[in-house]
Amino acid sequence: MSPRTEEQFEEIRKSRKYQILEAALEVFAQEGYHKASISKIATQAGISKGLMYNYFSSKEELLKAVVEHGIEGIQDSFNDIDDDLDTPEELMIFIRGGINVIRQESHFYKLYFVVLFQADVYEIVKEKYQEMVGSMIEDVACYFKLKGHPYPLEKAMVLGSLLDGIGMNYLMAPEMYNLDIIEKIIFDIFK
Amino acid sequence: MSPRTEEQFEEIRKSRKYQILEAALEVFAQEGYHKASISKIATQAGISKGLMYNYFSSKEELLKAVVEHGIEGIQDSFNDIDDDLDTPEELMIFIRGGINVIRQESHFYKLYFVVLFQADVYEIVKEKYQEMVGSMIEDVACYFKLKGHPYPLEKAMVLGSLLDGIGMNYLMAPEMYNLDIIEKIIFDIFK
Amino acid sequence: MSPRTEEQFEEIRKSRKYQILEAALEVFAQEGYHKASISKIATQAGISKGLMYNYFSSKEELLKAVVEHGIEGIQDSFNDIDDDLDTPEELMIFIRGGINVIRQESHFYKLYFVVLFQADVYEIVKEKYQEMVGSMIEDVACYFKLKGHPYPLEKAMVLGSLLDGIGMNYLMAPEMYNLDIIEKIIFDIFK
Amino acid sequence: MSPRTEEQFEEIRKSRKYQILEAALEVFAQEGYHKASISKIATQAGISKGLMYNYFSSKEELLKAVVEHGIEGIQDSFNDIDDDLDTPEELMIFIRGGINVIRQESHFYKLYFVVLFQADVYEIVKEKYQEMVGSMIEDVACYFKLKGHPYPLEKAMVLGSLLDGIGMNYLMAPEMYNLDIIEKIIFDIFK
DNA sequence: TATGAATGAGGCTTCATTCAT
DNA sequence: CATGAATGAAGCCTCATTCAT
């Protein structure tokens, strides 16, 4: 067997890292930052505690990486929509996108809330989050301004908050929230 | 000289208990259940760690008591409204009530979220919360049914979620949320 | 009401002290020295923790007093017998006395073992105990010497140990030990 | 350089575990369960407090393991005898075995008593002890039944109690108990 | 004399992190 | 690169003891 090339090592590292990030996302979301233990995350990722520290220098760094990783996922989900937001139809698509994130990225969404309300944890990832949220709100505010709404920014905030609230409650009791109907109601409100 | 009377002891206990509950509410809301330490809560309350256990038998019990204490506060805020919810005016009063809670009971509101997303912690106070939230949603659903809305329950959930979302975001960045304008927008939506 | 006389005070103190000693004996025997809490003993005695310290300056002092108190009880039980030990009949009476102590003073007997095997606790009351045990062994050894036994001291120790062992096991499972039959067997052995 | 093999890890764990069990046996026997601190046991074993929990999940589990460990030791001491108990010679061997346990496994013997009289502690290891004691008593009762004794079970209990009592007193003051002479006396009694 | 609030040391346990191999 | 043994700080909780009233 010839020794592995540098590229192969790089490949291994990348896939390991992904493995760890996925495991960490799940555990953080399930248990919260402080309750989640490195040990459990390592087990979930199928590696040893020691190896974790080869990839992430501390629990905090791991969380930061998980959040970055998750934001990328969210942004991918929104990417097709984000571009333009001019017509009501596009707003509907945006809203539907938001609700789909709730449906599909529930792990990350949960982490989002878990992290948001853990002051010391939030500090760690504040910047990344605000960047993500800010740009979305801005886009939507643009739309409402275009439509002549007197308080476009606040209206956008209301929409954003509504989606957050739906997501939050849906995560708590998915069986009670019929997202299809709720989507219709939201359409009806913001059309 | 002479020993304290029973009333004196009761007085001491009552005021200490209040003192601890307030401190705990603040620290739990700030730090989350797991990060908040009994030690810190005791310091915040100006007492020794040991004394905490003279009033609450465990951290869990303390949390339960804090939540109960907080719910009482909330219910006081809503007291005048709870009764009937028939006219749009009454719904407006209800919404204003919700927003006032966000404004005034921000500690409890934060605790509400902090607890909601920590599965193991939520388990501790599930019952108390569900009772509070359930009855409110029901009242609002009744209103929408009365008004002939096709999905009254879901509509009520949307309103509830919106208030939750507003509360959440307001807590994260109060300086960015103009609650007066937002109140108007919500009125406009649900009138 | 005329103020209480000094004698009355003395009377109260004595009866309180007795009350505490009885409660402590029970709790110590039930829970062991380290597990037993002053709080529990006080409750059992029907007084406050603080008052305990008016009568006994520390937990250790309390234990010492309990043991002294208990030894007095045991010695009373043996008093009628101890005097002379010359005939087999008298030995029988002695043995029966020992077994009756097991039957009747089980609290103290239990404390005896509990204390005996708690090195630091034993240190506290070593002297008292050894004094009590030593004098009994001596008496019995005298008897066996009189009877011409080659190792009277050891024989006495065997009898003493047997009674201790019976007591120990009886306390662990009284329902399994038929003391009447066992008494007969012992008689048979040492007659 | 290269990572440890699984066998190396196993070796480490086995020897550490033994080290801890020995230390724990000594400290538990010396101090009793409640007084013995994990801290002290760890120090005695020459390891850190934290490491203890890598091997035993709690103080209770540690005690259980220590008792099991001790019972194995005892059973080794009795191994040659256990089989049959038919002739007086075999009973003598049994008795000698019991006395040798007193002599050689004094730590465990002391633990036996320490645990026996701490109700809550006894509860932890009840099963293990009862199994050990029960089978011994049974064997001896069988012997006395064979010999036509009217109360074989009680006679066996008397022998068991005698050994317990000897053990107890020997542990309290080994210098005063000449086990060789006592052995002879016991032989003489039960022959 | 009598109470129980208050303290603080110490015990059990968890867990992020380090390190020898 | 990979493992898990090992450490130590920190957290929850208990309890003997003190003290104001």
PDB file of C-alpha atoms in Angstrom, chain C residues 30-32 34-35 113-114 116-120 122 149 151 154-155 157-158 161-162 164-166 168-169 171-172 176-178 181-182 185 189-190, chain D residues 30-32 34-35 110 113-114 116-120 122 149 151 154-155 157-158 161-162 164-166 168-169 172 176-178 181-182 185 189-190:
ATOM      1  CA  GLN C  30     -31.603   3.080  63.075  1.00  0.00           C
ATOM      2  CA  GLU C  31     -29.395   5.190  60.867  1.00  0.00           C
ATOM      3  CA  GLY C  32     -25.897   4.932  62.206  1.00  0.00           C
ATOM      4  CA  HIS C  34     -22.951   9.542  60.370  1.00  0.00           C
ATOM      5  CA  LYS C  35     -26.240   9.166  58.616  1.00  0.00           C
ATOM      6  CA  PHE C 113     -22.866  -2.718  66.995  1.00  0.00           C
ATOM      7  CA  VAL C 114     -23.384   0.355  64.939  1.00  0.00           C
ATOM      8  CA  LEU C 116     -18.500  -0.649  67.481  1.00  0.00           C
ATOM      9  CA  PHE C 117     -17.757  -0.687  63.788  1.00  0.00           C
ATOM     10  CA  GLN C 118     -17.414   2.956  63.198  1.00  0.00           C
ATOM     11  CA  ALA C 119     -13.770   3.377  64.087  1.00  0.00           C
ATOM     12  CA  ASP C 120     -13.894   7.090  64.785  1.00  0.00           C
ATOM     13  CA  TYR C 122     -15.744   3.776  68.740  1.00  0.00           C
ATOM     14  CA  HIS C 149     -11.542 -25.400  82.371  1.00  0.00           C
ATOM     15  CA  TYR C 151      -8.594 -21.914  79.135  1.00  0.00           C
ATOM     16  CA  GLU C 154     -10.920 -17.926  76.186  1.00  0.00           C
ATOM     17  CA  LYS C 155     -13.955 -19.987  77.071  1.00  0.00           C
ATOM     18  CA  MET C 157     -14.687 -15.021  75.382  1.00  0.00           C
ATOM     19  CA  VAL C 158     -16.335 -17.727  73.348  1.00  0.00           C
ATOM     20  CA  SER C 161     -18.772 -13.792  71.397  1.00  0.00           C
ATOM     21  CA  LEU C 162     -21.598 -16.236  70.964  1.00  0.00           C
ATOM     22  CA  ASP C 164     -22.731 -11.010  70.579  1.00  0.00           C
ATOM     23  CA  GLY C 165     -23.112 -13.053  67.433  1.00  0.00           C
ATOM     24  CA  ILE C 166     -26.623 -14.145  68.336  1.00  0.00           C
ATOM     25  CA  MET C 168     -26.127  -9.373  65.862  1.00  0.00           C
ATOM     26  CA  ASN C 169     -27.910 -11.878  63.736  1.00  0.00           C
ATOM     27  CA  LEU C 171     -31.171  -7.882  65.069  1.00  0.00           C
ATOM     28  CA  MET C 172     -30.703  -8.407  61.379  1.00  0.00           C
ATOM     29  CA  MET C 176     -35.644 -16.032  61.609  1.00  0.00           C
ATOM     30  CA  TYR C 177     -34.115 -16.458  65.038  1.00  0.00           C
ATOM     31  CA  ASN C 178     -36.059 -18.518  67.534  1.00  0.00           C
ATOM     32  CA  ILE C 181     -34.545 -22.831  70.965  1.00  0.00           C
ATOM     33  CA  ILE C 182     -31.233 -21.086  70.658  1.00  0.00           C
ATOM     34  CA  ILE C 185     -28.799 -25.034  72.529  1.00  0.00           C
ATOM     35  CA  ILE C 189     -23.245 -26.312  75.123  1.00  0.00           C
ATOM     36  CA  PHE C 190     -22.125 -24.554  78.274  1.00  0.00           C
TER      37      PHE C 190
ATOM     38  CA  GLN D  30     -12.044   1.412  58.445  1.00  0.00           C
ATOM     39  CA  GLU D  31     -14.519   4.235  58.273  1.00  0.00           C
ATOM     40  CA  GLY D  32     -17.855   2.772  57.373  1.00  0.00           C
ATOM     41  CA  HIS D  34     -20.994   7.051  55.125  1.00  0.00           C
ATOM     42  CA  LYS D  35     -17.814   8.326  56.681  1.00  0.00           C
ATOM     43  CA  LYS D 110     -14.885  -5.813  59.062  1.00  0.00           C
ATOM     44  CA  PHE D 113     -20.075  -5.944  59.971  1.00  0.00           C
ATOM     45  CA  VAL D 114     -19.831  -2.312  59.091  1.00  0.00           C
ATOM     46  CA  LEU D 116     -24.571  -5.147  58.196  1.00  0.00           C
ATOM     47  CA  PHE D 117     -25.516  -2.534  60.725  1.00  0.00           C
ATOM     48  CA  GLN D 118     -26.112   0.395  58.518  1.00  0.00           C
ATOM     49  CA  ALA D 119     -29.643  -0.293  57.364  1.00  0.00           C
ATOM     50  CA  ASP D 120     -29.472   1.841  54.245  1.00  0.00           C
ATOM     51  CA  TYR D 122     -27.111  -3.121  53.930  1.00  0.00           C
ATOM     52  CA  HIS D 149     -29.662 -32.959  66.112  1.00  0.00           C
ATOM     53  CA  TYR D 151     -32.844 -28.361  65.826  1.00  0.00           C
ATOM     54  CA  GLU D 154     -30.819 -23.351  64.920  1.00  0.00           C
ATOM     55  CA  LYS D 155     -27.667 -25.240  65.780  1.00  0.00           C
ATOM     56  CA  MET D 157     -27.215 -20.566  63.312  1.00  0.00           C
ATOM     57  CA  VAL D 158     -25.505 -20.872  66.668  1.00  0.00           C
ATOM     58  CA  SER D 161     -23.316 -16.606  65.135  1.00  0.00           C
ATOM     59  CA  LEU D 162     -20.390 -17.835  67.169  1.00  0.00           C
ATOM     60  CA  ASP D 164     -19.531 -13.908  63.635  1.00  0.00           C
ATOM     61  CA  GLY D 165     -19.122 -13.000  67.269  1.00  0.00           C
ATOM     62  CA  ILE D 166     -15.544 -14.224  67.366  1.00  0.00           C
ATOM     63  CA  MET D 168     -16.329  -9.179  65.587  1.00  0.00           C
ATOM     64  CA  ASN D 169     -14.490  -9.228  68.857  1.00  0.00           C
ATOM     65  CA  MET D 172     -12.023  -4.997  67.904  1.00  0.00           C
ATOM     66  CA  MET D 176      -6.624 -10.172  73.166  1.00  0.00           C
ATOM     67  CA  TYR D 177      -8.020 -13.032  71.146  1.00  0.00           C
ATOM     68  CA  ASN D 178      -5.922 -16.164  70.846  1.00  0.00           C
ATOM     69  CA  ILE D 181      -7.100 -21.690  71.616  1.00  0.00           C
ATOM     70  CA  ILE D 182     -10.524 -20.463  70.638  1.00  0.00           C
ATOM     71  CA  ILE D 185     -12.697 -24.679  72.258  1.00  0.00           C
ATOM     72  CA  ILE D 189     -18.124 -27.709  71.515  1.00  0.00           C
ATOM     73  CA  PHE D 190     -19.261 -28.859  68.104  1.00  0.00           C
TER      74      PHE D 190
END
